[in-house]
Amino acid sequence: MRDFRRLRAWHAAQDLIEAVYAATADFPSNERFGLTQQLRRAAVSIASNIAEGCGRETDTEFARFLSIATGSASECESQIETAARLGFIDERAQLTLVDTIEHVRRRIHNLRLAVLS
């Protein structure tokens, strides 16, 4: 069993969660159970899947959960695009969040390569 708290990918995902929560704090109140919740869940899912994979018994299972985390990162990016198109976040915030997601995605990719090698 691995300690997820020692993984840079998990810490990067935690940074993304904080950024997403900050960005969605100003979303319209009628989006509280819509895009706000979906975006937050997608961001949390990234870190959660990294942690869950750490608790699995084989490297193959761990790699599968890292793949799921990558999918959640793509979901998060799509929802950020939607938020920008709807005018909930400005272009600067969108670019910052997307850069953060790319950083997380790279960390997960590198971790997955290391697990499978």
XYZ file of N, CA and C in Angstrom:
351
model
N 0.841 -1.181 0.000
C 0.000 0.000 0.000
C 0.889 1.248 0.000
N 0.534 2.198 -0.827
C 1.294 3.442 -0.939
C 0.645 4.537 -0.087
N 1.424 5.514 0.283
C 0.899 6.671 1.010
C 0.647 7.793 0.007
N -0.611 8.049 -0.297
C -0.947 9.068 -1.300
C -0.464 10.448 -0.910
N -0.322 10.704 0.376
C 0.123 12.025 0.838
C 1.553 12.350 0.398
N 2.282 11.324 -0.019
C 3.672 11.517 -0.448
C 3.781 11.758 -1.955
N 2.664 11.692 -2.666
C 2.682 11.814 -4.123
C 2.490 13.263 -4.571
N 3.363 13.704 -5.443
C 3.247 15.069 -5.985
C 1.953 15.240 -6.776
N 1.528 14.188 -7.449
C 0.285 14.256 -8.229
C -0.911 14.534 -7.319
N -0.930 13.905 -6.157
C -2.034 14.125 -5.212
C -2.002 15.562 -4.682
N -0.812 16.061 -4.370
C -0.702 17.444 -3.882
C -1.125 18.440 -4.966
N -0.736 18.179 -6.207
C -1.155 19.049 -7.315
C -2.670 19.020 -7.464
N -3.265 17.850 -7.294
C -4.729 17.738 -7.373
C -5.393 18.508 -6.233
N -4.789 18.486 -5.061
C -5.315 19.263 -3.935
C -5.260 20.767 -4.234
N -4.179 21.207 -4.864
C -4.067 22.615 -5.266
C -5.190 22.976 -6.246
N -5.480 22.064 -7.162
C -6.565 22.301 -8.115
C -7.902 22.410 -7.398
N -8.139 21.550 -6.433
C -9.396 21.616 -5.675
C -9.563 22.996 -5.051
N -8.518 23.485 -4.417
C -8.584 24.815 -3.798
C -8.895 25.887 -4.832
N -8.248 25.810 -5.989
C -8.467 26.801 -7.044
C -9.893 26.727 -7.584
N -10.413 25.522 -7.751
C -11.780 25.352 -8.256
C -12.793 25.879 -7.241
N -12.603 25.568 -5.980
C -13.526 26.072 -4.959
C -13.506 27.602 -4.918
N -12.332 28.189 -5.037
C -12.235 29.652 -5.048
C -12.928 30.232 -6.276
N -12.711 29.619 -7.434
C -13.308 30.128 -8.678
C -14.824 29.985 -8.682
N -15.334 28.913 -8.102
C -16.779 28.676 -8.135
C -17.527 29.409 -7.023
N -16.806 29.996 -6.094
C -17.460 30.717 -4.996
C -18.320 31.872 -5.498
N -17.943 32.433 -6.650
C -18.673 33.571 -7.194
C -19.648 33.189 -8.304
N -19.842 31.895 -8.537
C -20.827 31.481 -9.537
C -22.217 31.908 -9.067
N -23.147 32.098 -9.982
C -24.514 32.472 -9.585
C -25.108 31.449 -8.613
N -25.906 31.936 -7.686
C -26.479 31.049 -6.672
C -27.385 29.979 -7.285
N -27.984 30.269 -8.433
C -28.844 29.264 -9.059
C -28.033 28.121 -9.681
N -26.720 28.242 -9.693
C -25.847 27.182 -10.189
C -25.287 26.329 -9.047
N -25.732 26.598 -7.836
C -25.206 25.897 -6.667
C -25.317 24.377 -6.801
N -26.408 23.910 -7.374
C -26.610 22.470 -7.534
C -26.397 22.028 -8.976
N -25.855 22.921 -9.780
C -25.587 22.613 -11.176
C -24.101 22.563 -11.432
N -23.648 23.507 -12.223
C -22.254 23.518 -12.648
C -21.280 23.663 -11.474
N -21.634 24.429 -10.480
C -20.758 24.592 -9.311
C -20.458 23.238 -8.679
N -21.513 22.494 -8.407
C -21.352 21.195 -7.766
C -20.625 20.203 -8.676
N -20.955 20.204 -9.952
C -20.319 19.288 -10.894
C -18.812 19.546 -11.003
N -18.459 20.813 -11.105
C -17.048 21.183 -11.239
C -16.269 20.828 -9.976
N -16.847 21.100 -8.843
C -16.183 20.767 -7.589
C -16.016 19.254 -7.445
N -17.053 18.514 -7.796
C -16.969 17.052 -7.704
C -15.904 16.490 -8.642
N -15.821 17.031 -9.841
C -14.817 16.557 -10.795
C -13.415 16.804 -10.254
N -13.198 17.978 -9.676
C -11.879 18.300 -9.121
C -11.547 17.376 -7.947
N -12.500 17.175 -7.062
C -12.280 16.301 -5.904
C -12.040 14.866 -6.364
N -12.715 14.468 -7.425
C -12.577 13.113 -7.945
C -11.147 12.798 -8.381
N -10.437 13.786 -8.867
C -9.055 13.569 -9.303
C -8.206 13.092 -8.120
N -8.209 13.872 -7.051
C -7.423 13.509 -5.866
C -7.935 12.222 -5.234
N -9.236 12.039 -5.232
C -9.824 10.838 -4.629
C -9.401 9.576 -5.360
N -9.360 9.630 -6.677
C -8.956 8.456 -7.439
C -7.472 8.151 -7.282
N -6.661 9.177 -7.155
C -5.241 8.944 -6.873
C -5.111 8.236 -5.526
N -5.816 8.739 -4.524
C -5.757 8.141 -3.190
C -6.316 6.721 -3.196
N -7.435 6.520 -3.864
C -8.016 5.182 -3.901
C -7.080 4.188 -4.586
N -6.448 4.620 -5.666
C -5.498 3.751 -6.356
C -4.343 3.345 -5.466
N -3.926 4.249 -4.605
C -2.838 3.928 -3.670
C -3.214 2.792 -2.731
N -4.473 2.666 -2.451
C -4.932 1.623 -1.548
C -5.146 0.279 -2.220
N -4.981 0.216 -3.516
C -5.166 -1.040 -4.246
C -3.926 -1.910 -4.142
N -4.112 -3.177 -4.380
C -3.036 -4.136 -4.128
C -2.035 -4.288 -5.255
N -2.432 -3.986 -6.487
C -1.501 -4.207 -7.601
C -1.218 -2.901 -8.338
N -0.101 -2.888 -9.025
C 0.255 -1.725 -9.834
C -0.738 -1.525 -10.970
N -1.261 -2.619 -11.500
C -2.253 -2.520 -12.584
C -3.507 -1.806 -12.096
N -3.959 -2.151 -10.896
C -5.136 -1.472 -10.331
C -4.830 -0.002 -10.067
N -3.658 0.255 -9.524
C -3.257 1.645 -9.255
C -3.265 2.444 -10.556
N -2.679 1.874 -11.605
C -2.625 2.555 -12.901
C -4.024 2.815 -13.440
N -4.960 1.889 -13.216
C -6.340 2.084 -13.674
C -6.969 3.293 -12.975
N -6.748 3.426 -11.683
C -7.302 4.569 -10.962
C -6.626 5.883 -11.377
N -5.356 5.818 -11.729
C -4.696 7.017 -12.260
C -5.309 7.406 -13.595
N -5.679 6.421 -14.390
C -6.353 6.693 -15.658
C -7.718 7.343 -15.415
N -8.427 6.862 -14.428
C -9.723 7.454 -14.074
C -9.531 8.906 -13.613
N -8.470 9.141 -12.827
C -8.168 10.509 -12.373
C -7.910 11.429 -13.563
N -7.231 10.911 -14.577
C -6.981 11.698 -15.788
C -8.296 12.035 -16.484
N -9.204 11.075 -16.516
C -10.520 11.333 -17.091
C -11.269 12.413 -16.327
N -11.166 12.400 -15.020
C -11.802 13.438 -14.205
C -11.181 14.805 -14.473
N -9.885 14.832 -14.761
C -9.226 16.097 -15.112
C -9.792 16.648 -16.414
N -10.048 15.771 -17.366
C -10.653 16.208 -18.638
C -12.078 16.706 -18.411
N -12.808 16.019 -17.547
C -14.164 16.462 -17.202
C -14.122 17.858 -16.581
N -13.192 18.059 -15.690
C -13.020 19.346 -15.023
C -12.702 20.439 -16.048
N -11.820 20.131 -16.976
C -11.456 21.105 -18.001
C -12.663 21.468 -18.877
N -13.450 20.484 -19.231
C -14.646 20.741 -20.032
C -15.622 21.645 -19.280
N -15.790 21.403 -18.010
C -16.704 22.209 -17.207
C -16.186 23.632 -17.024
N -14.888 23.799 -16.967
C -14.309 25.148 -16.898
C -14.588 25.888 -18.197
N -14.459 25.199 -19.314
C -14.807 25.794 -20.611
C -16.272 26.235 -20.627
N -17.139 25.397 -20.118
C -18.564 25.743 -20.046
C -18.776 26.971 -19.173
N -18.127 26.993 -18.019
C -18.256 28.140 -17.110
C -17.791 29.426 -17.779
N -16.722 29.346 -18.546
C -16.218 30.529 -19.251
C -17.206 30.970 -20.337
N -17.734 30.012 -21.066
C -18.689 30.336 -22.136
C -19.963 30.969 -21.581
N -20.331 30.565 -20.363
C -21.526 31.133 -19.730
C -21.240 32.438 -18.997
N -19.965 32.836 -18.976
C -19.592 34.100 -18.353
C -19.431 34.028 -16.841
N -19.301 32.816 -16.301
C -19.142 32.667 -14.855
C -17.712 32.934 -14.402
N -16.739 32.727 -15.307
C -15.350 33.051 -15.012
C -14.767 33.800 -16.203
N -13.804 34.652 -15.919
C -13.187 35.408 -17.015
C -12.070 34.587 -17.657
N -11.549 35.109 -18.751
C -10.537 34.373 -19.521
C -9.276 34.103 -18.712
N -8.866 35.055 -17.904
C -7.664 34.880 -17.094
C -7.836 33.727 -16.099
N -8.981 33.689 -15.437
C -9.252 32.604 -14.491
C -9.325 31.261 -15.211
N -9.939 31.273 -16.381
C -10.030 30.047 -17.169
C -8.639 29.520 -17.512
N -7.782 30.396 -18.013
C -6.428 29.984 -18.396
C -5.624 29.479 -17.202
N -5.777 30.136 -16.071
C -5.077 29.712 -14.861
C -5.530 28.320 -14.434
N -6.832 28.100 -14.449
C -7.359 26.787 -14.071
C -6.927 25.700 -15.055
N -6.969 26.008 -16.333
C -6.555 25.028 -17.340
C -5.065 24.711 -17.189
N -4.241 25.712 -16.907
C -2.814 25.469 -16.667
C -2.618 24.551 -15.455
N -3.402 24.779 -14.430
C -3.320 23.940 -13.230
C -3.726 22.506 -13.553
N -4.765 22.349 -14.342
C -5.198 21.010 -14.750
C -4.105 20.324 -15.565
N -3.487 21.048 -16.470
C -2.410 20.464 -17.276
C -1.255 20.005 -16.397
N -0.949 20.790 -15.374
C 0.106 20.412 -14.433
C -0.273 19.111 -13.712
N -1.513 19.027 -13.261
C -1.997 17.822 -12.587
C -1.936 16.635 -13.546
N -2.393 16.848 -14.768
C -2.416 15.777 -15.768
C -0.993 15.245 -16.035
N -0.025 16.152 -16.139
C 1.365 15.726 -16.351
C 1.878 14.906 -15.166
N 1.561 15.359 -13.965
C 1.988 14.628 -12.761
C 1.394 13.219 -12.748
N 0.113 13.119 -13.068
C -0.537 11.811 -13.084
C 0.076 10.934 -14.173
N 0.299 11.507 -15.330
C 0.890 10.748 -16.444
C 2.252 10.184 -16.057
N 3.090 11.021 -15.480
C 4.426 10.581 -15.080
C 4.362 9.509 -13.988
N 3.432 9.675 -13.067
C 3.253 8.680 -12.022
C 2.797 7.356 -12.623
N 1.875 7.414 -13.547
C 1.367 6.200 -14.192
C 2.481 5.482 -14.945
N 3.312 6.244 -15.642
C 4.452 5.629 -16.332
C 5.391 4.935 -15.348
N 5.635 5.570 -14.213
C 6.517 4.993 -13.210
C 5.910 3.723 -12.602
N 4.603 3.737 -12.400
C 3.927 2.572 -11.820
C 3.971 1.389 -12.773
N 3.820 1.667 -14.058
C 3.756 0.586 -15.040
C 5.126 0.115 -15.542
N 6.184 0.818 -15.152
C 7.510 0.410 -15.637
C 8.166 -0.623 -14.751
